[in-house]
PDB file of C-alpha atoms and ligand atoms in Angstrom:
ATOM      1  CA  UNK A   1       0.000   0.000   0.000  1.00 58.00           C
ATOM      2  CA  UNK A   2       1.431   3.371  -0.940  1.00 71.00           C
ATOM      3  CA  UNK A   3       1.779   6.076   1.730  1.00 82.00           C
ATOM      4  CA  UNK A   4      -0.702   8.943   1.988  1.00 93.00           C
ATOM      5  CA  UNK A   5       0.660  12.164   0.547  1.00 97.00           C
ATOM      6  CA  UNK A   6       0.370  14.899   3.188  1.00 97.00           C
ATOM      7  CA  UNK A   7       1.894  17.760   1.232  1.00 97.00           C
ATOM      8  CA  UNK A   8       1.986  18.125  -2.515  1.00 97.00           C
ATOM      9  CA  UNK A   9       4.027  21.109  -3.638  1.00 97.00           C
ATOM     10  CA  UNK A  10       3.545  21.814  -7.320  1.00 97.00           C
ATOM     11  CA  UNK A  11       5.498  24.111  -9.611  1.00 97.00           C
ATOM     12  CA  UNK A  12       6.358  26.782  -7.047  1.00 97.00           C
ATOM     13  CA  UNK A  13       7.878  29.892  -8.523  1.00 97.00           C
ATOM     14  CA  UNK A  14       8.668  32.979  -6.532  1.00 96.00           C
ATOM     15  CA  UNK A  15      10.231  36.305  -7.422  1.00 94.00           C
ATOM     16  CA  UNK A  16      10.830  38.925  -4.749  1.00 92.00           C
ATOM     17  CA  UNK A  17      10.519  42.521  -5.842  1.00 87.00           C
ATOM     18  CA  UNK A  18      12.677  44.942  -3.905  1.00 81.00           C
ATOM     19  CA  UNK A  19      13.508  48.561  -4.740  1.00 83.00           C
ATOM     20  CA  UNK A  20      12.312  48.064  -8.317  1.00 86.00           C
ATOM     21  CA  UNK A  21      14.539  45.011  -8.798  1.00 91.00           C
ATOM     22  CA  UNK A  22      13.320  41.468  -9.294  1.00 92.00           C
ATOM     23  CA  UNK A  23      15.012  38.558  -7.605  1.00 92.00           C
ATOM     24  CA  UNK A  24      14.015  35.135  -8.807  1.00 93.00           C
ATOM     25  CA  UNK A  25      14.270  32.854  -5.768  1.00 94.00           C
ATOM     26  CA  UNK A  26      12.351  29.659  -6.568  1.00 96.00           C
ATOM     27  CA  UNK A  27      12.048  28.025  -9.959  1.00 95.00           C
ATOM     28  CA  UNK A  28       9.542  25.297 -10.573  1.00 96.00           C
ATOM     29  CA  UNK A  29       9.830  23.508  -7.236  1.00 97.00           C
ATOM     30  CA  UNK A  30       7.733  20.347  -7.010  1.00 98.00           C
ATOM     31  CA  UNK A  31       7.875  17.621  -4.378  1.00 98.00           C
ATOM     32  CA  UNK A  32       5.694  15.622  -2.044  1.00 98.00           C
ATOM     33  CA  UNK A  33       5.892  14.836   1.654  1.00 98.00           C
ATOM     34  CA  UNK A  34       4.347  11.500   2.524  1.00 97.00           C
ATOM     35  CA  UNK A  35       2.862  10.347   5.775  1.00 96.00           C
ATOM     36  CA  UNK A  36       5.599   8.880   7.964  1.00 95.00           C
ATOM     37  CA  UNK A  37       8.397  10.536   6.023  1.00 97.00           C
ATOM     38  CA  UNK A  38      11.382  12.568   7.216  1.00 97.00           C
ATOM     39  CA  UNK A  39      12.370  14.762   4.293  1.00 98.00           C
ATOM     40  CA  UNK A  40      15.396  17.075   4.238  1.00 98.00           C
ATOM     41  CA  UNK A  41      15.996  20.001   1.921  1.00 97.00           C
ATOM     42  CA  UNK A  42      19.645  20.854   1.400  1.00 95.00           C
ATOM     43  CA  UNK A  43      21.213  23.450  -0.825  1.00 91.00           C
ATOM     44  CA  UNK A  44      23.506  26.456  -0.840  1.00 89.00           C
ATOM     45  CA  UNK A  45      22.802  29.636   1.061  1.00 90.00           C
ATOM     46  CA  UNK A  46      20.172  31.718  -0.695  1.00 90.00           C
ATOM     47  CA  UNK A  47      18.706  28.801  -2.649  1.00 91.00           C
ATOM     48  CA  UNK A  48      15.287  29.460  -1.133  1.00 94.00           C
ATOM     49  CA  UNK A  49      15.068  26.661   1.449  1.00 95.00           C
ATOM     50  CA  UNK A  50      13.587  28.842   4.199  1.00 95.00           C
ATOM     51  CA  UNK A  51      11.324  30.476   1.658  1.00 96.00           C
ATOM     52  CA  UNK A  52       9.811  27.074   0.850  1.00 97.00           C
ATOM     53  CA  UNK A  53       9.084  26.488   4.544  1.00 97.00           C
ATOM     54  CA  UNK A  54       7.575  29.959   4.870  1.00 95.00           C
ATOM     55  CA  UNK A  55       5.261  29.243   1.948  1.00 95.00           C
ATOM     56  CA  UNK A  56       4.148  25.917   3.428  1.00 96.00           C
ATOM     57  CA  UNK A  57       3.578  27.432   6.862  1.00 93.00           C
ATOM     58  CA  UNK A  58       1.453  30.159   5.288  1.00 89.00           C
ATOM     59  CA  UNK A  59       3.715  33.103   6.233  1.00 88.00           C
ATOM     60  CA  UNK A  60       4.389  33.887   2.553  1.00 91.00           C
ATOM     61  CA  UNK A  61       1.799  33.797  -0.159  1.00 87.00           C
ATOM     62  CA  UNK A  62       3.104  35.751  -3.143  1.00 87.00           C
ATOM     63  CA  UNK A  63       4.134  32.659  -5.090  1.00 93.00           C
ATOM     64  CA  UNK A  64       2.745  30.970  -8.147  1.00 95.00           C
ATOM     65  CA  UNK A  65       2.083  27.243  -8.123  1.00 96.00           C
ATOM     66  CA  UNK A  66       0.181  25.157  -5.646  1.00 95.00           C
ATOM     67  CA  UNK A  67       0.579  23.701  -2.195  1.00 96.00           C
ATOM     68  CA  UNK A  68      -1.890  20.956  -1.416  1.00 97.00           C
ATOM     69  CA  UNK A  69      -2.458  19.412   1.982  1.00 96.00           C
ATOM     70  CA  UNK A  70      -4.128  15.997   1.663  1.00 96.00           C
ATOM     71  CA  UNK A  71      -5.213  16.934  -1.838  1.00 95.00           C
ATOM     72  CA  UNK A  72      -6.863  20.259  -0.903  1.00 96.00           C
ATOM     73  CA  UNK A  73      -5.397  23.779  -1.023  1.00 95.00           C
ATOM     74  CA  UNK A  74      -3.112  24.176   1.993  1.00 94.00           C
ATOM     75  CA  UNK A  75      -4.991  26.263   4.603  1.00 91.00           C
ATOM     76  CA  UNK A  76      -3.193  29.454   5.658  1.00 87.00           C
ATOM     77  CA  UNK A  77      -2.251  28.933   8.375  1.00 87.00           C
ATOM     78  CA  UNK A  78      -2.550  25.172   8.443  1.00 91.00           C
ATOM     79  CA  UNK A  79      -3.295  24.044  12.030  1.00 92.00           C
ATOM     80  CA  UNK A  80      -1.674  20.695  11.236  1.00 95.00           C
ATOM     81  CA  UNK A  81       1.681  22.309  10.534  1.00 96.00           C
ATOM     82  CA  UNK A  82       4.092  23.939  12.979  1.00 96.00           C
ATOM     83  CA  UNK A  83       7.615  25.227  12.772  1.00 96.00           C
ATOM     84  CA  UNK A  84      10.894  25.144  14.694  1.00 96.00           C
ATOM     85  CA  UNK A  85      13.218  28.080  13.984  1.00 95.00           C
ATOM     86  CA  UNK A  86      17.004  28.287  13.910  1.00 92.00           C
ATOM     87  CA  UNK A  87      16.937  31.360  16.144  1.00 92.00           C
ATOM     88  CA  UNK A  88      14.485  29.712  18.621  1.00 92.00           C
ATOM     89  CA  UNK A  89      12.106  32.718  18.361  1.00 93.00           C
ATOM     90  CA  UNK A  90      11.160  32.674  22.039  1.00 96.00           C
ATOM     91  CA  UNK A  91       9.506  35.663  23.652  1.00 97.00           C
ATOM     92  CA  UNK A  92      12.109  36.940  26.146  1.00 97.00           C
ATOM     93  CA  UNK A  93       9.711  38.329  28.741  1.00 97.00           C
ATOM     94  CA  UNK A  94       7.695  35.100  28.985  1.00 97.00           C
ATOM     95  CA  UNK A  95       8.738  32.005  30.930  1.00 97.00           C
ATOM     96  CA  UNK A  96       9.231  28.613  29.284  1.00 97.00           C
ATOM     97  CA  UNK A  97       5.704  27.603  30.193  1.00 97.00           C
ATOM     98  CA  UNK A  98       4.192  30.916  29.099  1.00 97.00           C
ATOM     99  CA  UNK A  99       5.989  30.719  25.739  1.00 98.00           C
ATOM    100  CA  UNK A 100       4.323  27.377  25.123  1.00 97.00           C
ATOM    101  CA  UNK A 101       0.952  28.388  26.519  1.00 97.00           C
ATOM    102  CA  UNK A 102       0.883  31.376  24.202  1.00 97.00           C
ATOM    103  CA  UNK A 103       0.670  29.242  21.045  1.00 96.00           C
ATOM    104  CA  UNK A 104      -1.979  27.078  22.695  1.00 97.00           C
ATOM    105  CA  UNK A 105      -3.988  30.174  23.569  1.00 96.00           C
ATOM    106  CA  UNK A 106      -3.714  31.333  19.963  1.00 93.00           C
ATOM    107  CA  UNK A 107      -5.286  28.002  18.974  1.00 92.00           C
ATOM    108  CA  UNK A 108      -8.224  28.640  21.317  1.00 93.00           C
ATOM    109  CA  UNK A 109      -7.308  26.026  23.936  1.00 94.00           C
ATOM    110  CA  UNK A 110      -8.881  26.599  27.364  1.00 96.00           C
ATOM    111  CA  UNK A 111      -6.586  27.731  30.239  1.00 95.00           C
ATOM    112  CA  UNK A 112      -6.554  24.481  32.238  1.00 96.00           C
ATOM    113  CA  UNK A 113      -5.853  22.386  29.187  1.00 97.00           C
ATOM    114  CA  UNK A 114      -3.129  24.859  28.148  1.00 96.00           C
ATOM    115  CA  UNK A 115      -1.317  24.327  31.437  1.00 96.00           C
ATOM    116  CA  UNK A 116      -1.596  20.539  31.230  1.00 97.00           C
ATOM    117  CA  UNK A 117      -0.444  20.408  27.625  1.00 97.00           C
ATOM    118  CA  UNK A 118       2.448  22.846  28.146  1.00 97.00           C
ATOM    119  CA  UNK A 119       3.718  20.845  31.144  1.00 97.00           C
ATOM    120  CA  UNK A 120       3.433  17.577  29.242  1.00 96.00           C
ATOM    121  CA  UNK A 121       5.571  18.843  26.364  1.00 95.00           C
ATOM    122  CA  UNK A 122       8.073  20.584  28.661  1.00 96.00           C
ATOM    123  CA  UNK A 123       8.536  17.234  30.341  1.00 95.00           C
ATOM    124  CA  UNK A 124       8.782  15.414  27.005  1.00 93.00           C
ATOM    125  CA  UNK A 125      11.754  17.511  25.879  1.00 93.00           C
ATOM    126  CA  UNK A 126      13.529  17.056  29.220  1.00 92.00           C
ATOM    127  CA  UNK A 127      12.953  20.527  30.666  1.00 93.00           C
ATOM    128  CA  UNK A 128      10.906  19.679  33.745  1.00 91.00           C
ATOM    129  CA  UNK A 129      11.770  22.047  36.597  1.00 92.00           C
ATOM    130  CA  UNK A 130      12.540  24.815  34.069  1.00 96.00           C
ATOM    131  CA  UNK A 131       8.879  25.802  33.558  1.00 96.00           C
ATOM    132  CA  UNK A 132       9.378  29.156  35.281  1.00 97.00           C
ATOM    133  CA  UNK A 133      12.738  30.008  33.729  1.00 97.00           C
ATOM    134  CA  UNK A 134      13.077  32.889  31.263  1.00 97.00           C
ATOM    135  CA  UNK A 135      14.839  32.359  27.927  1.00 97.00           C
ATOM    136  CA  UNK A 136      17.873  34.398  29.092  1.00 97.00           C
ATOM    137  CA  UNK A 137      18.442  31.820  31.833  1.00 97.00           C
ATOM    138  CA  UNK A 138      18.661  28.942  29.358  1.00 96.00           C
ATOM    139  CA  UNK A 139      21.499  27.567  27.220  1.00 95.00           C
ATOM    140  CA  UNK A 140      21.058  27.430  23.426  1.00 95.00           C
ATOM    141  CA  UNK A 141      20.197  23.746  23.588  1.00 94.00           C
ATOM    142  CA  UNK A 142      17.568  24.372  26.269  1.00 96.00           C
ATOM    143  CA  UNK A 143      16.076  27.219  24.248  1.00 96.00           C
ATOM    144  CA  UNK A 144      15.735  24.933  21.272  1.00 95.00           C
ATOM    145  CA  UNK A 145      14.104  22.313  23.462  1.00 95.00           C
ATOM    146  CA  UNK A 146      11.501  24.959  24.276  1.00 97.00           C
ATOM    147  CA  UNK A 147      11.185  25.716  20.541  1.00 97.00           C
ATOM    148  CA  UNK A 148      10.580  22.027  19.871  1.00 96.00           C
ATOM    149  CA  UNK A 149       8.131  21.658  22.778  1.00 96.00           C
ATOM    150  CA  UNK A 150       6.217  24.710  21.568  1.00 97.00           C
ATOM    151  CA  UNK A 151       5.991  23.344  18.025  1.00 97.00           C
ATOM    152  CA  UNK A 152       4.897  19.881  19.212  1.00 96.00           C
ATOM    153  CA  UNK A 153       2.420  21.200  21.799  1.00 96.00           C
ATOM    154  CA  UNK A 154      -0.040  22.210  19.081  1.00 96.00           C
ATOM    155  CA  UNK A 155       0.028  18.548  18.007  1.00 95.00           C
ATOM    156  CA  UNK A 156       0.861  18.998  14.331  1.00 96.00           C
ATOM    157  CA  UNK A 157       0.958  16.252  11.749  1.00 96.00           C
ATOM    158  CA  UNK A 158       3.812  18.010   9.979  1.00 97.00           C
ATOM    159  CA  UNK A 159       6.793  19.572  11.685  1.00 97.00           C
ATOM    160  CA  UNK A 160       8.763  22.112   9.652  1.00 98.00           C
ATOM    161  CA  UNK A 161      12.296  22.676  10.932  1.00 98.00           C
ATOM    162  CA  UNK A 162      14.472  25.488   9.651  1.00 97.00           C
ATOM    163  CA  UNK A 163      18.093  24.661  10.495  1.00 96.00           C
ATOM    164  CA  UNK A 164      17.044  23.846  14.038  1.00 96.00           C
ATOM    165  CA  UNK A 165      20.427  22.612  15.244  1.00 95.00           C
ATOM    166  CA  UNK A 166      22.839  24.905  13.453  1.00 93.00           C
ATOM    167  CA  UNK A 167      23.147  27.428  16.294  1.00 91.00           C
ATOM    168  CA  UNK A 168      24.052  24.712  18.814  1.00 92.00           C
ATOM    169  CA  UNK A 169      27.361  23.167  19.780  1.00 92.00           C
ATOM    170  CA  UNK A 170      28.173  19.787  18.225  1.00 93.00           C
ATOM    171  CA  UNK A 171      27.263  17.595  21.210  1.00 93.00           C
ATOM    172  CA  UNK A 172      24.031  19.423  22.011  1.00 92.00           C
ATOM    173  CA  UNK A 173      23.006  19.275  18.357  1.00 93.00           C
ATOM    174  CA  UNK A 174      23.691  15.515  18.230  1.00 93.00           C
ATOM    175  CA  UNK A 175      21.673  14.959  21.390  1.00 92.00           C
ATOM    176  CA  UNK A 176      18.681  16.983  20.175  1.00 93.00           C
ATOM    177  CA  UNK A 177      18.758  15.374  16.728  1.00 93.00           C
ATOM    178  CA  UNK A 178      18.467  11.972  18.353  1.00 93.00           C
ATOM    179  CA  UNK A 179      15.609  13.118  20.572  1.00 91.00           C
ATOM    180  CA  UNK A 180      13.662  14.552  17.664  1.00 93.00           C
ATOM    181  CA  UNK A 181      14.091  11.420  15.595  1.00 93.00           C
ATOM    182  CA  UNK A 182      12.994   9.286  18.545  1.00 93.00           C
ATOM    183  CA  UNK A 183       9.890  11.394  19.186  1.00 91.00           C
ATOM    184  CA  UNK A 184       8.978  11.035  15.514  1.00 93.00           C
ATOM    185  CA  UNK A 185       9.723   7.285  15.403  1.00 92.00           C
ATOM    186  CA  UNK A 186       7.923   6.431  18.647  1.00 89.00           C
ATOM    187  CA  UNK A 187       4.606   7.463  17.113  1.00 84.00           C
ATOM    188  CA  UNK A 188       3.244   8.502  20.504  1.00 83.00           C
ATOM    189  CA  UNK A 189       2.411  11.914  19.077  1.00 89.00           C
ATOM    190  CA  UNK A 190       0.047  12.927  16.272  1.00 92.00           C
ATOM    191  CA  UNK A 191       3.242  13.973  14.438  1.00 94.00           C
ATOM    192  CA  UNK A 192       3.521  12.095  11.159  1.00 95.00           C
ATOM    193  CA  UNK A 193       6.138  13.759   9.007  1.00 97.00           C
ATOM    194  CA  UNK A 194       9.040  16.153   9.229  1.00 97.00           C
ATOM    195  CA  UNK A 195      10.328  18.556   6.585  1.00 98.00           C
ATOM    196  CA  UNK A 196      13.686  19.952   7.612  1.00 98.00           C
ATOM    197  CA  UNK A 197      16.018  22.467   6.025  1.00 97.00           C
ATOM    198  CA  UNK A 198      19.708  22.117   6.718  1.00 95.00           C
ATOM    199  CA  UNK A 199      23.123  23.198   5.457  1.00 89.00           C
ATOM    200  CA  UNK A 200      24.636  20.173   7.075  1.00 93.00           C
ATOM    201  CA  UNK A 201      24.784  17.214   4.665  1.00 94.00           C
ATOM    202  CA  UNK A 202      25.792  14.774   7.391  1.00 95.00           C
ATOM    203  CA  UNK A 203      22.793  15.837   9.454  1.00 95.00           C
ATOM    204  CA  UNK A 204      20.547  15.237   6.439  1.00 97.00           C
ATOM    205  CA  UNK A 205      21.907  11.707   5.955  1.00 97.00           C
ATOM    206  CA  UNK A 206      21.573  11.035   9.678  1.00 96.00           C
ATOM    207  CA  UNK A 207      17.926  12.090   9.787  1.00 96.00           C
ATOM    208  CA  UNK A 208      16.226  11.827   6.429  1.00 97.00           C
ATOM    209  CA  UNK A 209      14.393   9.123   4.568  1.00 97.00           C
ATOM    210  CA  UNK A 210      14.853  11.252   1.474  1.00 98.00           C
ATOM    211  CA  UNK A 211      16.990  14.279   0.659  1.00 98.00           C
ATOM    212  CA  UNK A 212      16.087  16.904  -1.920  1.00 97.00           C
ATOM    213  CA  UNK A 213      19.032  18.876  -3.229  1.00 95.00           C
ATOM    214  CA  UNK A 214      18.455  22.456  -4.349  1.00 94.00           C
ATOM    215  CA  UNK A 215      20.628  24.434  -6.762  1.00 91.00           C
ATOM    216  CA  UNK A 216      21.983  27.898  -6.045  1.00 88.00           C
ATOM    217  CA  UNK A 217      19.497  30.750  -6.531  1.00 89.00           C
ATOM    218  CA  UNK A 218      17.091  30.611  -8.197  1.00 91.00           C
ATOM    219  CA  UNK A 219      16.547  27.362  -6.346  1.00 92.00           C
ATOM    220  CA  UNK A 220      15.351  24.390  -8.313  1.00 93.00           C
ATOM    221  CA  UNK A 221      15.527  20.731  -7.375  1.00 96.00           C
ATOM    222  CA  UNK A 222      18.581  19.171  -8.960  1.00 94.00           C
ATOM    223  CA  UNK A 223      18.134  15.724  -7.491  1.00 94.00           C
ATOM    224  CA  UNK A 224      16.788  13.462  -4.860  1.00 96.00           C
ATOM    225  CA  UNK A 225      18.570  10.859  -2.764  1.00 97.00           C
ATOM    226  CA  UNK A 226      16.881   8.100  -0.794  1.00 97.00           C
ATOM    227  CA  UNK A 227      18.495   7.204   2.514  1.00 97.00           C
ATOM    228  CA  UNK A 228      17.644   3.609   3.020  1.00 96.00           C
ATOM    229  CA  UNK A 229      19.702   3.007   6.160  1.00 97.00           C
ATOM    230  CA  UNK A 230      18.500   1.405   9.380  1.00 95.00           C
ATOM    231  CA  UNK A 231      18.187   3.615  12.477  1.00 94.00           C
ATOM    232  CA  UNK A 232      19.917   4.545  14.676  1.00 91.00           C
ATOM    233  CA  UNK A 233      22.477   5.595  12.092  1.00 94.00           C
ATOM    234  CA  UNK A 234      26.197   5.855  12.504  1.00 93.00           C
ATOM    235  CA  UNK A 235      28.114   8.393  10.447  1.00 92.00           C
ATOM    236  CA  UNK A 236      31.179   6.112  10.536  1.00 94.00           C
ATOM    237  CA  UNK A 237      29.397   3.323   8.619  1.00 96.00           C
ATOM    238  CA  UNK A 238      30.530   2.755   5.063  1.00 97.00           C
ATOM    239  CA  UNK A 239      26.985   2.888   3.710  1.00 97.00           C
ATOM    240  CA  UNK A 240      26.453   6.228   5.489  1.00 97.00           C
ATOM    241  CA  UNK A 241      29.632   7.640   3.939  1.00 97.00           C
ATOM    242  CA  UNK A 242      28.597   6.456   0.490  1.00 97.00           C
ATOM    243  CA  UNK A 243      25.301   8.294   0.700  1.00 97.00           C
ATOM    244  CA  UNK A 244      27.010  11.391   2.061  1.00 97.00           C
ATOM    245  CA  UNK A 245      29.396  11.296  -0.929  1.00 96.00           C
ATOM    246  CA  UNK A 246      26.400  11.124  -3.256  1.00 95.00           C
ATOM    247  CA  UNK A 247      24.903  14.263  -1.712  1.00 94.00           C
ATOM    248  CA  UNK A 248      28.207  16.151  -1.984  1.00 92.00           C
ATOM    249  CA  UNK A 249      28.730  15.024  -5.591  1.00 92.00           C
ATOM    250  CA  UNK A 250      25.251  16.157  -6.551  1.00 91.00           C
ATOM    251  CA  UNK A 251      25.835  19.599  -5.073  1.00 87.00           C
ATOM    252  CA  UNK A 252      29.306  19.927  -6.558  1.00 84.00           C
ATOM    253  CA  UNK A 253      28.257  18.802 -10.036  1.00 79.00           C
ATOM    254  CA  UNK A 254      25.450  21.363 -10.040  1.00 72.00           C
ATOM    255  CA  UNK A 255      27.982  24.080  -9.120  1.00 70.00           C
ATOM    256  CA  UNK A 256      30.286  23.041 -11.960  1.00 67.00           C
ATOM    257  CA  UNK A 257      27.394  23.124 -14.460  1.00 64.00           C
ATOM    258  CA  UNK A 258      26.130  26.551 -13.310  1.00 60.00           C
TER     259      UNK A 258
HETATM  260  N1  ATP B 301      11.234  39.122   2.035  1.00 91.37           N
HETATM  261  C1  ATP B 301      12.216  39.094   1.156  1.00 91.37           C
HETATM  262  N2  ATP B 301      12.419  40.103   0.271  1.00 91.37           N
HETATM  263  C2  ATP B 301      13.419  40.064  -0.626  1.00 91.37           C
HETATM  264  N3  ATP B 301      14.298  39.048  -0.741  1.00 91.37           N
HETATM  265  C3  ATP B 301      14.171  38.030   0.120  1.00 91.37           C
HETATM  266  C4  ATP B 301      13.129  37.987   1.119  1.00 91.37           C
HETATM  267  N4  ATP B 301      13.242  36.822   1.818  1.00 91.37           N
HETATM  268  C5  ATP B 301      14.300  36.167   1.288  1.00 91.37           C
HETATM  269  N5  ATP B 301      14.860  36.889   0.279  1.00 91.37           N
HETATM  270  C6  ATP B 301      15.985  36.469  -0.562  1.00 91.37           C
HETATM  271  O1  ATP B 301      15.603  35.239  -1.159  1.00 91.37           O
HETATM  272  C7  ATP B 301      16.747  34.366  -1.260  1.00 91.37           C
HETATM  273  C8  ATP B 301      16.402  33.047  -0.631  1.00 91.37           C
HETATM  274  O2  ATP B 301      16.321  33.221   0.793  1.00 91.37           O
HETATM  275  P1  ATP B 301      16.134  31.987   1.791  1.00 91.37           P
HETATM  276  O3  ATP B 301      16.291  32.533   3.165  1.00 91.37           O
HETATM  277  O4  ATP B 301      14.903  31.263   1.470  1.00 91.37           O
HETATM  278  O5  ATP B 301      17.390  31.079   1.385  1.00 91.37           O
HETATM  279  P2  ATP B 301      18.029  29.850   2.174  1.00 91.37           P
HETATM  280  O6  ATP B 301      18.345  28.820   1.152  1.00 91.37           O
HETATM  281  O7  ATP B 301      17.154  29.443   3.303  1.00 91.37           O
HETATM  282  O8  ATP B 301      19.368  30.528   2.692  1.00 91.37           O
HETATM  283  P3  ATP B 301      20.233  30.217   4.020  1.00 91.37           P
HETATM  284  O9  ATP B 301      20.687  28.806   3.861  1.00 91.37           O
HETATM  285  O10 ATP B 301      21.345  31.200   3.949  1.00 91.37           O
HETATM  286  O11 ATP B 301      19.336  30.422   5.207  1.00 91.37           O
HETATM  287  C9  ATP B 301      17.894  35.089  -0.624  1.00 91.37           C
HETATM  288  O12 ATP B 301      18.672  35.685  -1.661  1.00 91.37           O
HETATM  289  C10 ATP B 301      17.233  36.151   0.239  1.00 91.37           C
HETATM  290  O13 ATP B 301      18.051  37.283   0.357  1.00 91.37           O
END
């Protein structure tokens, strides 16, 4: 039985207009995200990776093309989609719990339920006893745990992640990567699929079922690589290295051609 397609992105084109100049950013981007899939988008800086996430999350809507969610036009915003940001995007004057409750309030969840849900997700990301801390009191890794808890607390089917680990030190990033993959694999949550943007090819091979490689701006998809490796993955395995080489070669060959 083939998997249900959650997102169907068709022929996205986007040109930003700034100070009378046109900047073509996305060129004919088409891909799908299936139920149960972890999909990574990699590509050079400026290739439009974040722009694709912003379109899917409904923040940007000046594109041409289509985004379908389960075969229907993607609602803007789509309550089944939430996002984790590279810069954490926490509100500095709110505590950990209040940061999470805020998104629940925006979704119309009643106060008591908000408290219960926020505490459950704070616990899930390993931050129990930090409910009352302010962002300034937290390390980068802890801030991103809050970012992840906040995104999961609205119980999305699709998690969008925009370079979520790139501002963290190597060990913290490795730890959080593993936790995210476990939360997704455990299937305890309504979360079905993840679409993640990263600069880090090794991270993509570690996490993804499938990697889409974007060209330099204007971004178009130059290739797709399936990562058919058992989990947990080890970057020192030969099969891992072979796939990583494929990703690098695809990016390098597109640079040589352009
Ligand atoms: N609102 C905007 N107005 C004008 N140009 C924009 C706007 N947002 C993004 N851009 C430009 O669009 C291009 C793509 O940006 P985007 O952030 O999507 O790329 P990216 O692949 O995510 O880059 P990076 O990996 O560096 O984060 C860049 O050249 C950026 O400067």
